[in-house]
PDB file of C-alpha atoms and ligand atoms in Angstrom:
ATOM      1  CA  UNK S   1       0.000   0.000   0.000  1.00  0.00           C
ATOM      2  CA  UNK S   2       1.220   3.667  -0.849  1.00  0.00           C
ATOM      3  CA  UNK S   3       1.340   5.646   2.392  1.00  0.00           C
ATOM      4  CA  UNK S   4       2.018   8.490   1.274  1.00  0.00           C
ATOM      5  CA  UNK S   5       1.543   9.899  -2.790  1.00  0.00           C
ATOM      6  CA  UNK S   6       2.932  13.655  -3.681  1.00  0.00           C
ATOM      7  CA  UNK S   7       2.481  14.809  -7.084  1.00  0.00           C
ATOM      8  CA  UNK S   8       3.441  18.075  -8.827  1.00  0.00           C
ATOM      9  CA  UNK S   9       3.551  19.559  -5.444  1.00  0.00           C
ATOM     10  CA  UNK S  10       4.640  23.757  -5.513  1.00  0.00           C
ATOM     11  CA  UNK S  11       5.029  25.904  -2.632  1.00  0.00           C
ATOM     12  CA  UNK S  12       5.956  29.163  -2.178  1.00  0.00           C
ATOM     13  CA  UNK S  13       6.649  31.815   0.647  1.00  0.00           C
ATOM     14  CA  UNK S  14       6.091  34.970  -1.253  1.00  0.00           C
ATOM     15  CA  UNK S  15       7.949  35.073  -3.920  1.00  0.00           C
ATOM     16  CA  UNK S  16      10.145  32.227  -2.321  1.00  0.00           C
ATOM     17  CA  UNK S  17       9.901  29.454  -4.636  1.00  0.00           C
ATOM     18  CA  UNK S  18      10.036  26.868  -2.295  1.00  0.00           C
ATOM     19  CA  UNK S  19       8.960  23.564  -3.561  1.00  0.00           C
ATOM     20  CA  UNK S  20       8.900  22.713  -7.319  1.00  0.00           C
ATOM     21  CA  UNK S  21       7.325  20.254  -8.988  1.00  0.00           C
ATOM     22  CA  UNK S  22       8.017  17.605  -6.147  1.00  0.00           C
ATOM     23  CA  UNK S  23       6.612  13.884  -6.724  1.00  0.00           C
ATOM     24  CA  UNK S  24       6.921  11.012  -4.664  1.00  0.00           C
ATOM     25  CA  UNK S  25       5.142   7.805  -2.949  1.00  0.00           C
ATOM     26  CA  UNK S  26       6.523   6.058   0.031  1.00  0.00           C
ATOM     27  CA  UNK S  27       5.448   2.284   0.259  1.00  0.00           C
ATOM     28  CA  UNK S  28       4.131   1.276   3.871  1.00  0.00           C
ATOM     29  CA  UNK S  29       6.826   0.039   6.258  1.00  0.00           C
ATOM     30  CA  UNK S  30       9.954   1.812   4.216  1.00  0.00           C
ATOM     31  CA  UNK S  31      12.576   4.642   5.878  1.00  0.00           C
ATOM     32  CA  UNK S  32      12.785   7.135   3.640  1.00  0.00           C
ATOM     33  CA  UNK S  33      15.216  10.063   4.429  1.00  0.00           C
ATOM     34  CA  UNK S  34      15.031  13.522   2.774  1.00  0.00           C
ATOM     35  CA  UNK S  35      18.423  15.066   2.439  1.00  0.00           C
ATOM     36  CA  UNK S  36      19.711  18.805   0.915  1.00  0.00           C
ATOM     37  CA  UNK S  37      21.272  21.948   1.841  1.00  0.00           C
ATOM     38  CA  UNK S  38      19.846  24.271   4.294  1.00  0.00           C
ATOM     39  CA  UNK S  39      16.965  26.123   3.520  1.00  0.00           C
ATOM     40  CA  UNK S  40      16.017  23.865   0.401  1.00  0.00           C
ATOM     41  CA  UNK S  41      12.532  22.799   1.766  1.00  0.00           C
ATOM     42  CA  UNK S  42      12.805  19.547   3.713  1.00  0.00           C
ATOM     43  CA  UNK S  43      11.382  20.865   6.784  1.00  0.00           C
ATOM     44  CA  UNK S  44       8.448  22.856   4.300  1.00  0.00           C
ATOM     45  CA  UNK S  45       8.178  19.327   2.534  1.00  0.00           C
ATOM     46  CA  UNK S  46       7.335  17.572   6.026  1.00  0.00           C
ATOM     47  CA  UNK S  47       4.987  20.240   7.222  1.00  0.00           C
ATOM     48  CA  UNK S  48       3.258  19.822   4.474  1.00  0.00           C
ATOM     49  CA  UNK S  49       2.614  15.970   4.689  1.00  0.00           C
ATOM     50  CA  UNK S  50       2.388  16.439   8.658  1.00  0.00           C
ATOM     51  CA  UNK S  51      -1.184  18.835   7.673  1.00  0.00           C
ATOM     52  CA  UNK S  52       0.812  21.742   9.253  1.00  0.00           C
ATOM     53  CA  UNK S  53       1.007  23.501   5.707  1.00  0.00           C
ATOM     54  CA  UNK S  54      -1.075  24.329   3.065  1.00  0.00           C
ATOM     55  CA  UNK S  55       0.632  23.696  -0.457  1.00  0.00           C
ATOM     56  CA  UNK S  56      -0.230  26.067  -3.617  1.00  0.00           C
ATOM     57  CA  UNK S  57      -0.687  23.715  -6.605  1.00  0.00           C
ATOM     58  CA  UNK S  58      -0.438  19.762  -6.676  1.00  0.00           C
ATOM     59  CA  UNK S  59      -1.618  16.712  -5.120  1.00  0.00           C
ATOM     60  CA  UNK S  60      -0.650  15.052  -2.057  1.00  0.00           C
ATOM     61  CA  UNK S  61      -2.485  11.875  -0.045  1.00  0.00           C
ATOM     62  CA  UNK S  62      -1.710  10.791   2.867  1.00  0.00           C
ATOM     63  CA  UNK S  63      -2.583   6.999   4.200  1.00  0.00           C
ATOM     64  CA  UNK S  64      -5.035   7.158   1.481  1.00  0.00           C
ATOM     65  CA  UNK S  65      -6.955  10.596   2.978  1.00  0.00           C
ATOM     66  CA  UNK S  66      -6.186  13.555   0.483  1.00  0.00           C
ATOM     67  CA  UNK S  67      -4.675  16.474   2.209  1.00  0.00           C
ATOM     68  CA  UNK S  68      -5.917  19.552   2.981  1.00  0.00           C
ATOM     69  CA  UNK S  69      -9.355  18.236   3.084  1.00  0.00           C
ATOM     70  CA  UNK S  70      -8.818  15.113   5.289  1.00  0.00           C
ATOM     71  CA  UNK S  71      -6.683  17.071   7.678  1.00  0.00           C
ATOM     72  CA  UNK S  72      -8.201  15.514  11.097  1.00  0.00           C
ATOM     73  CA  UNK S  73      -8.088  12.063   9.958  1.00  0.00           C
ATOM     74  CA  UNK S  74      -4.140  12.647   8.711  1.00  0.00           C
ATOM     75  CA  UNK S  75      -3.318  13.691  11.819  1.00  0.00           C
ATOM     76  CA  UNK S  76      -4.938  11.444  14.259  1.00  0.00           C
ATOM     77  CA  UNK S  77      -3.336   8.910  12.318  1.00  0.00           C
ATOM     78  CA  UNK S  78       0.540   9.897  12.639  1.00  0.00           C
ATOM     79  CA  UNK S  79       3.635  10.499  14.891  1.00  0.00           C
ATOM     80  CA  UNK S  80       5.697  13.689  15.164  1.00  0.00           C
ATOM     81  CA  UNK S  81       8.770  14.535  16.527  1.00  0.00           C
ATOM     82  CA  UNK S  82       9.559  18.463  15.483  1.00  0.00           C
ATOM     83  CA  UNK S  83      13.122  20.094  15.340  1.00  0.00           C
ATOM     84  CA  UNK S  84      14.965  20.597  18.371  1.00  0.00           C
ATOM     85  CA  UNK S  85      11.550  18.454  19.511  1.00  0.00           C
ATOM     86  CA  UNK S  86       9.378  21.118  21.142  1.00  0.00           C
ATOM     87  CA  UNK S  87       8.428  19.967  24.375  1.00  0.00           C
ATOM     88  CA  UNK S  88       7.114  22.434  27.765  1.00  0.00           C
ATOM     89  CA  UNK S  89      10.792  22.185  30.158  1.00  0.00           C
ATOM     90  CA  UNK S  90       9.319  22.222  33.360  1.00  0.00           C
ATOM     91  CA  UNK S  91       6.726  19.038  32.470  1.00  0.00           C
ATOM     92  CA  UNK S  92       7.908  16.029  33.831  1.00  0.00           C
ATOM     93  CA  UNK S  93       8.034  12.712  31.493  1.00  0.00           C
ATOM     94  CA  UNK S  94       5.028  10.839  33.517  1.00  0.00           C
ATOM     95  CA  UNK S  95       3.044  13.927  33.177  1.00  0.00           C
ATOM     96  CA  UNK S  96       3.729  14.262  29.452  1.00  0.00           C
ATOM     97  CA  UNK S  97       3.060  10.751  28.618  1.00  0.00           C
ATOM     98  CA  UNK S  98      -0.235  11.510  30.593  1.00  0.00           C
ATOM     99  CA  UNK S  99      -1.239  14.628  28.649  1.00  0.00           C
ATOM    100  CA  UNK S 100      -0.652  13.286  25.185  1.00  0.00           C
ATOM    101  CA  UNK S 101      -2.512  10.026  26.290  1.00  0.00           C
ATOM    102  CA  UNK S 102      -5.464  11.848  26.980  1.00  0.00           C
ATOM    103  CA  UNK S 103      -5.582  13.804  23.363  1.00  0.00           C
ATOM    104  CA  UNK S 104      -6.067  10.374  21.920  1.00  0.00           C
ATOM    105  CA  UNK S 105      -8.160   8.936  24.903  1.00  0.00           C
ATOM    106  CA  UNK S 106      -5.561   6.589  26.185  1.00  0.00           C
ATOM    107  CA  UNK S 107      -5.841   4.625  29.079  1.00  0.00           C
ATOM    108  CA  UNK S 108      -2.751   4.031  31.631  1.00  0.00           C
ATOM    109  CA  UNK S 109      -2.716   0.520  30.200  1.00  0.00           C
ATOM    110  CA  UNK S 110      -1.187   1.783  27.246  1.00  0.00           C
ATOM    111  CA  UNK S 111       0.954   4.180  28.898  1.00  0.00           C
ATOM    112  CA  UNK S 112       2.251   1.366  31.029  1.00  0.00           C
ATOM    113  CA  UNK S 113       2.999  -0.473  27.676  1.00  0.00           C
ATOM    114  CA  UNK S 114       5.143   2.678  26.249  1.00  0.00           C
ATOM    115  CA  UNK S 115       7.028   2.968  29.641  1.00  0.00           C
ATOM    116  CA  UNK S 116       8.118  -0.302  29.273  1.00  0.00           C
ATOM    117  CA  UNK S 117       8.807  -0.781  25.724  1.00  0.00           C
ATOM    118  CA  UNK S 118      10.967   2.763  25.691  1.00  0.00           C
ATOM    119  CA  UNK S 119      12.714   1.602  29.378  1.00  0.00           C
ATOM    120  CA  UNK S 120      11.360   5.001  30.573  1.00  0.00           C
ATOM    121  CA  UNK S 121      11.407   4.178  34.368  1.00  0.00           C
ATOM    122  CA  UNK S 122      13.967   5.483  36.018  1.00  0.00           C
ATOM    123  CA  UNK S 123      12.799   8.784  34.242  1.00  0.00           C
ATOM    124  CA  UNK S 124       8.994   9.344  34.716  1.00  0.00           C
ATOM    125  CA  UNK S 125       9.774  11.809  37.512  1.00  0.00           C
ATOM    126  CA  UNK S 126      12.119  13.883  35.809  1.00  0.00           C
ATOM    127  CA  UNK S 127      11.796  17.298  34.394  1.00  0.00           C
ATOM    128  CA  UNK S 128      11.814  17.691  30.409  1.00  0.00           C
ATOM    129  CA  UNK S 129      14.447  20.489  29.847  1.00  0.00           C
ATOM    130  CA  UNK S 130      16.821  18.300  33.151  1.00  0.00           C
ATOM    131  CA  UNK S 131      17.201  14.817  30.553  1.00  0.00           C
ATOM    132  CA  UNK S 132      20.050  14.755  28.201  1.00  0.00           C
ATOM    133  CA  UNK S 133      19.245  15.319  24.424  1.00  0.00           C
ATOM    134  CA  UNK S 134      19.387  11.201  23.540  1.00  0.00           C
ATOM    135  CA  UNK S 135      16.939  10.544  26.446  1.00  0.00           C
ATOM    136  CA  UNK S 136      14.734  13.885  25.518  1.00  0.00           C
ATOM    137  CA  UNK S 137      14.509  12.441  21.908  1.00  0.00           C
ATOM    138  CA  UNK S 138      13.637   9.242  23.079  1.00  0.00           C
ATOM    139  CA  UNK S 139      11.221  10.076  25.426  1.00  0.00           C
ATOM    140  CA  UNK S 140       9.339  12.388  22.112  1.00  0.00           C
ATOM    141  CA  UNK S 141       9.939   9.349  20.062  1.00  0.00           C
ATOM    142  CA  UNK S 142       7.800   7.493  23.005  1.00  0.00           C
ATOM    143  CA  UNK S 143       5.410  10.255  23.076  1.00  0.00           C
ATOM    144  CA  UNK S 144       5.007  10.248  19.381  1.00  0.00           C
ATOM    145  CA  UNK S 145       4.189   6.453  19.259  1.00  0.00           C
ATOM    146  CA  UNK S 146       1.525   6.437  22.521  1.00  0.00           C
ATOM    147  CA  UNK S 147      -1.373   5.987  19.691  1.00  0.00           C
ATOM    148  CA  UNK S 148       0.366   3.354  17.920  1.00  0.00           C
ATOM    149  CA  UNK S 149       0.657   5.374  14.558  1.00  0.00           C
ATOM    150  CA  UNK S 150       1.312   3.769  11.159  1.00  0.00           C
ATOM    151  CA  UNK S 151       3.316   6.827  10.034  1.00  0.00           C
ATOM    152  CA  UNK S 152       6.140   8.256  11.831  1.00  0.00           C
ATOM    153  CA  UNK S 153       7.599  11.810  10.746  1.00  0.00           C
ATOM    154  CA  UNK S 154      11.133  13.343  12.231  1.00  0.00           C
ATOM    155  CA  UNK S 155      12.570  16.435  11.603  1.00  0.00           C
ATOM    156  CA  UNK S 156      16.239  15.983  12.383  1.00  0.00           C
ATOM    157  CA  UNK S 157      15.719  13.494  15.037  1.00  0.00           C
ATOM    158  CA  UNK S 158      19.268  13.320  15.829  1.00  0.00           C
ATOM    159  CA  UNK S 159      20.642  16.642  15.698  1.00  0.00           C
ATOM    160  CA  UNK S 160      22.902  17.313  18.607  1.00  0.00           C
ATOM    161  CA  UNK S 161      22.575  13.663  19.812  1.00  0.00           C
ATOM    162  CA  UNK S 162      26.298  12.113  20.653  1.00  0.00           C
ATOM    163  CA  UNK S 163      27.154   8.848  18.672  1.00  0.00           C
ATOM    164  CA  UNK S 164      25.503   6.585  21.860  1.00  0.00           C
ATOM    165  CA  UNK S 165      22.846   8.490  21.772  1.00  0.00           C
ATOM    166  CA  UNK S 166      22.255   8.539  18.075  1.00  0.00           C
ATOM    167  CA  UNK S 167      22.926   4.876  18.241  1.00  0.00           C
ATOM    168  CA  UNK S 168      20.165   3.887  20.445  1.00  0.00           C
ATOM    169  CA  UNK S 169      17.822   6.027  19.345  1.00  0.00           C
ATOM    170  CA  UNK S 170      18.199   4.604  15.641  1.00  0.00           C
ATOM    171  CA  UNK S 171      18.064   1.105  17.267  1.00  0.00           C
ATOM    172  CA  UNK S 172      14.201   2.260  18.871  1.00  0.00           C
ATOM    173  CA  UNK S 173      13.533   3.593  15.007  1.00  0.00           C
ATOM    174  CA  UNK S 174      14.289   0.359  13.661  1.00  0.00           C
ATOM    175  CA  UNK S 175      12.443  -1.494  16.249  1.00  0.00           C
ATOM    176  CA  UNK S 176       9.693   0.406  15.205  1.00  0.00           C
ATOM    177  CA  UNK S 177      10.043  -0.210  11.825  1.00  0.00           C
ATOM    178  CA  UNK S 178      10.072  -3.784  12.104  1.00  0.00           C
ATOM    179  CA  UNK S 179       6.408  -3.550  12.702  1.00  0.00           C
ATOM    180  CA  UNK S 180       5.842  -2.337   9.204  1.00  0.00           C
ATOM    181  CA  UNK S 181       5.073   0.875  10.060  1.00  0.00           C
ATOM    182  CA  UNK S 182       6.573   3.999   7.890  1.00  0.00           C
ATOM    183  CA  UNK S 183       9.017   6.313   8.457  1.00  0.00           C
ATOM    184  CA  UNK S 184      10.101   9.890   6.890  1.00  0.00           C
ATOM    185  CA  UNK S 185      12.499  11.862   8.455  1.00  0.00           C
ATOM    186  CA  UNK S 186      15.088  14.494   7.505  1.00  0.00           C
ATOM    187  CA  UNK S 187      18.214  14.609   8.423  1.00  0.00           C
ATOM    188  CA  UNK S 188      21.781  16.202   7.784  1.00  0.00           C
ATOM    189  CA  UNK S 189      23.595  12.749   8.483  1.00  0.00           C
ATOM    190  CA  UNK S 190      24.630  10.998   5.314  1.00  0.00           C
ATOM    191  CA  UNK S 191      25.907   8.204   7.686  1.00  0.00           C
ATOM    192  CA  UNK S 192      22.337   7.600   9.060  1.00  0.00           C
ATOM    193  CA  UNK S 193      21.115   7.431   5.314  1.00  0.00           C
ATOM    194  CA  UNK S 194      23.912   5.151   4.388  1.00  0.00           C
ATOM    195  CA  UNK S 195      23.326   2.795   7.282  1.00  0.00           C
ATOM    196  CA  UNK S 196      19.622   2.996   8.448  1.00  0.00           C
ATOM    197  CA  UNK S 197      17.200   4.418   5.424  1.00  0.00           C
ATOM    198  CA  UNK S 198      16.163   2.147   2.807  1.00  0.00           C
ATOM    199  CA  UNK S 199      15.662   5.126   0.285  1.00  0.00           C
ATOM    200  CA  UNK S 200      16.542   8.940   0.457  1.00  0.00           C
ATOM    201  CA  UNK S 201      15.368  11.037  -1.275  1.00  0.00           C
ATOM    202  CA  UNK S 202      17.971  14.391  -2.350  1.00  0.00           C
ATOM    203  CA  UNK S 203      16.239  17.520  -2.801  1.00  0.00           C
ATOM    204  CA  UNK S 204      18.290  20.417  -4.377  1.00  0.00           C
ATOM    205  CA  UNK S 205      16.650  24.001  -4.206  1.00  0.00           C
ATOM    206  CA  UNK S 206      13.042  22.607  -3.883  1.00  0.00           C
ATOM    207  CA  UNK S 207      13.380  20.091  -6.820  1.00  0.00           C
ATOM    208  CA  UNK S 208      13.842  16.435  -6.057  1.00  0.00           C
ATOM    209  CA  UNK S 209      17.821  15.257  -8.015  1.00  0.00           C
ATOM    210  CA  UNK S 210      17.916  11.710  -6.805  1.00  0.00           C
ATOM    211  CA  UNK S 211      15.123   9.207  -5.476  1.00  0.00           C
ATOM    212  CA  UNK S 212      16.951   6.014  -4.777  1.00  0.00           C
ATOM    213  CA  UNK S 213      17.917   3.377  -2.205  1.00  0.00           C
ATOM    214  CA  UNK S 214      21.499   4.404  -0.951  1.00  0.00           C
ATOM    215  CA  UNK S 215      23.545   1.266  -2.124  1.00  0.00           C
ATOM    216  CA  UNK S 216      21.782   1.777  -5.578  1.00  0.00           C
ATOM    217  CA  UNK S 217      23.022   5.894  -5.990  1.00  0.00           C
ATOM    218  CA  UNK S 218      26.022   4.266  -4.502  1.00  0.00           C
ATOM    219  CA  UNK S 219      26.497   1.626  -7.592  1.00  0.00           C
ATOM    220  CA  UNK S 220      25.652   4.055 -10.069  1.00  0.00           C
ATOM    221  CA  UNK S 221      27.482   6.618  -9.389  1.00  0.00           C
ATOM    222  CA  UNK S 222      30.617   4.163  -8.642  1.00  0.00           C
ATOM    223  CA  UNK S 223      31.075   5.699  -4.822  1.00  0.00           C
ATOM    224  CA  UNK S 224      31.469   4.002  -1.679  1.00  0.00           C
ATOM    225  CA  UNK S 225      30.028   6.439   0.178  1.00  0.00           C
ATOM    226  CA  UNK S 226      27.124   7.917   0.574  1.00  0.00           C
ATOM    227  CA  UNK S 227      28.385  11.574   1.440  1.00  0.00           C
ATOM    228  CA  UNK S 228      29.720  11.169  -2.005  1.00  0.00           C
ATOM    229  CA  UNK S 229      27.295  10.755  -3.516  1.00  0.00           C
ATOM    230  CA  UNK S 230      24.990  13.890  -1.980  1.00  0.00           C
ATOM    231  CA  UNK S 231      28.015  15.781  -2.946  1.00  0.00           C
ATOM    232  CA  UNK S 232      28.268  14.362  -6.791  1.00  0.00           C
ATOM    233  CA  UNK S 233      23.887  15.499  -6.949  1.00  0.00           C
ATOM    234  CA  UNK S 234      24.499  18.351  -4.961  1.00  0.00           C
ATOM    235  CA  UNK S 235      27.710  20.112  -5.494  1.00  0.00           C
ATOM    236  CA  UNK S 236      27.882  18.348  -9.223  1.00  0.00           C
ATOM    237  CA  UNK S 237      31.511  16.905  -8.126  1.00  0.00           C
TER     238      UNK S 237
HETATM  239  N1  ATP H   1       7.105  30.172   7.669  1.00  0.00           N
HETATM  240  C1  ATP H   1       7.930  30.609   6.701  1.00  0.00           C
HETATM  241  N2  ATP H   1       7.728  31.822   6.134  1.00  0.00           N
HETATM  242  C2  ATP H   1       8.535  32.263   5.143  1.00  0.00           C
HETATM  243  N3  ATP H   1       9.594  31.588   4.662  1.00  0.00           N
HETATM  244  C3  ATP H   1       9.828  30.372   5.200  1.00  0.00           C
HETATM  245  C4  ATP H   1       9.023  29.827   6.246  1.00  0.00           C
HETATM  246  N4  ATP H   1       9.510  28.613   6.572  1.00  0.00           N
HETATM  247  C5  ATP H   1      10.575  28.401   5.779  1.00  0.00           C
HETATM  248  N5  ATP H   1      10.765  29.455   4.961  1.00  0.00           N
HETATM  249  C6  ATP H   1      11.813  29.562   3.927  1.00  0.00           C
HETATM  250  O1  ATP H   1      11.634  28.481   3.032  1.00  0.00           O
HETATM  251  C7  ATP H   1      12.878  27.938   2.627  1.00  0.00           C
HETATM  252  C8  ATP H   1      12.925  26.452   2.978  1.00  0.00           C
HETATM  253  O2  ATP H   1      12.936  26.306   4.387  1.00  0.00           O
HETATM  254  P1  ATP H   1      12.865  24.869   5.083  1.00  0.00           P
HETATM  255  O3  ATP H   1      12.918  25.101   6.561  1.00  0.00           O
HETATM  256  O4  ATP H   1      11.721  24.118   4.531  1.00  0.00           O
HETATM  257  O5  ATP H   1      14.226  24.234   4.567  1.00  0.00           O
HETATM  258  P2  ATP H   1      15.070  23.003   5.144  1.00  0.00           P
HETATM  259  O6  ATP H   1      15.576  22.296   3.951  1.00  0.00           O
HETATM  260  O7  ATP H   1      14.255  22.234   6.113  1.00  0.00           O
HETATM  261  O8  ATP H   1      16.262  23.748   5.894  1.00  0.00           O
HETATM  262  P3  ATP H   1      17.224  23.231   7.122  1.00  0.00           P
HETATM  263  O9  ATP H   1      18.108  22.161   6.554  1.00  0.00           O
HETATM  264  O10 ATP H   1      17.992  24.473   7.443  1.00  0.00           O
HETATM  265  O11 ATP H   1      16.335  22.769   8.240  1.00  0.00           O
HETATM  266  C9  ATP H   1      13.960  28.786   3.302  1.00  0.00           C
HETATM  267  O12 ATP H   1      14.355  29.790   2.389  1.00  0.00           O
HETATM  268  C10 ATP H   1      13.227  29.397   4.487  1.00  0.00           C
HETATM  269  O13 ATP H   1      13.787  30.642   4.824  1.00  0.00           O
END
């Protein structure tokens, strides 16, 4: 099933031409990482898919519900983690898991069930802005998965994060994935595209260059890396 179909997508912020002429579909239960130079519309790209943005010409479906119109339905339906994951400091993790549960009518059942599967114990007490970044990222991942969502969307989900803490938190992704359920995220990181995503897709101011799985763009363009290979679409070398 295609979880997610974009086609002949344009946005623009004024006379920002953001987006342009972006198509896409992402099969259920693939990682598909979005990749480019600042300011080239990843984040925009997301936003868009996540209901947060409307788009100026195109089409775009999400989990079969066509976006704008079947906004509500999108979004009961996925996971977010933002940017530098926005999150209220002073909350602590318990009472976070609590207030999300109760957007999507949770019981502590299935709060219970998150606590354990993320390890979160020795942290329910704990304020938000006192955790290191690996545990605050994991503890948004948890929060982002408390309604059991089929699509998962990160924005930089390991920014910042030290290699340990990168490294666990990619093992929880996977984990997750293994469950067939789908997972976009964007990320600077042409290591975690090389060893985690099973396609990335390379946008280049707003235009998508290369829509591949990694060892594939690797082959063809005779590289062994993958940071090579961003470079050869990006920088043409
Ligand atoms: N709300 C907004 N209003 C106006 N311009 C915006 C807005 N959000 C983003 N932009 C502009 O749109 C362009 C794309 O931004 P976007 O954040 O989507 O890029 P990005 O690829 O995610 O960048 P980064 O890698 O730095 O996170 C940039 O020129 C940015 O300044």
């Amino acid at each position: 099933m295609k979880i997610v179909k974009v086609k002949n997508l344009y946005k623009s912020y004024g006379s920002n031409k953001v987006l342009k002429d972006v198509s896409f579909e992402i099969e259920e239960g693939e990682i598909v990482g979005i990749v480019g130079p600042n300011g080239t519309g990843k984040t925009t790209l997301l936003e868009i898919l996540m209901t947060l943005r409307k788009y100026d010409e195109g089409e775009v479906e999400v989990l079969g519900a066509t976006l704008p119109e079947k906004a509500d339905f999108v979004r009961s339906q996925i996971g977010v983690i933002f940017q530098e994951g926005g999150m209220y400091a002073y909350i602590k993790v318990k009472e976070a898991l609590d207030l999300f549960a109760s957007f999507y009518s949770l019981g502590k059942d299935r709060i219970d069930e998150i606590v354990e599967e993320f390890e979160l114990h020795q942290y329910l007490n704990v304020k938000f802005h006192k955790l290191s970044g690996g545990w605050k990222q994991r503890c948004l991942l948890a929060i982002a998965f408390l309604h059991n969502p089929k699509l998962i969307f990160l924005d930089e989900p390991t920014t910042g994060l030290d290699p340990k803490a990168t490294q666990i938190l990619w093992n929880k992704i996977k984990g997750i994935k293994d469950d067939n359920r789908t997972i976009l995220l964007t990320t600077h990181s042409m290591e975690e595209i090389d060893q985690y995503c099973d396609r990335v897709i390379i946008l280049k101011d707003g235009m998508i260059v290369a829509d591949d799985n990694p060892e594939n763009l690797k082959m063809k363009l005779d590289k062994r890396y993958f940071n090579e290979v961003y470079f050869s679409y990006v920088e043409g070398v």
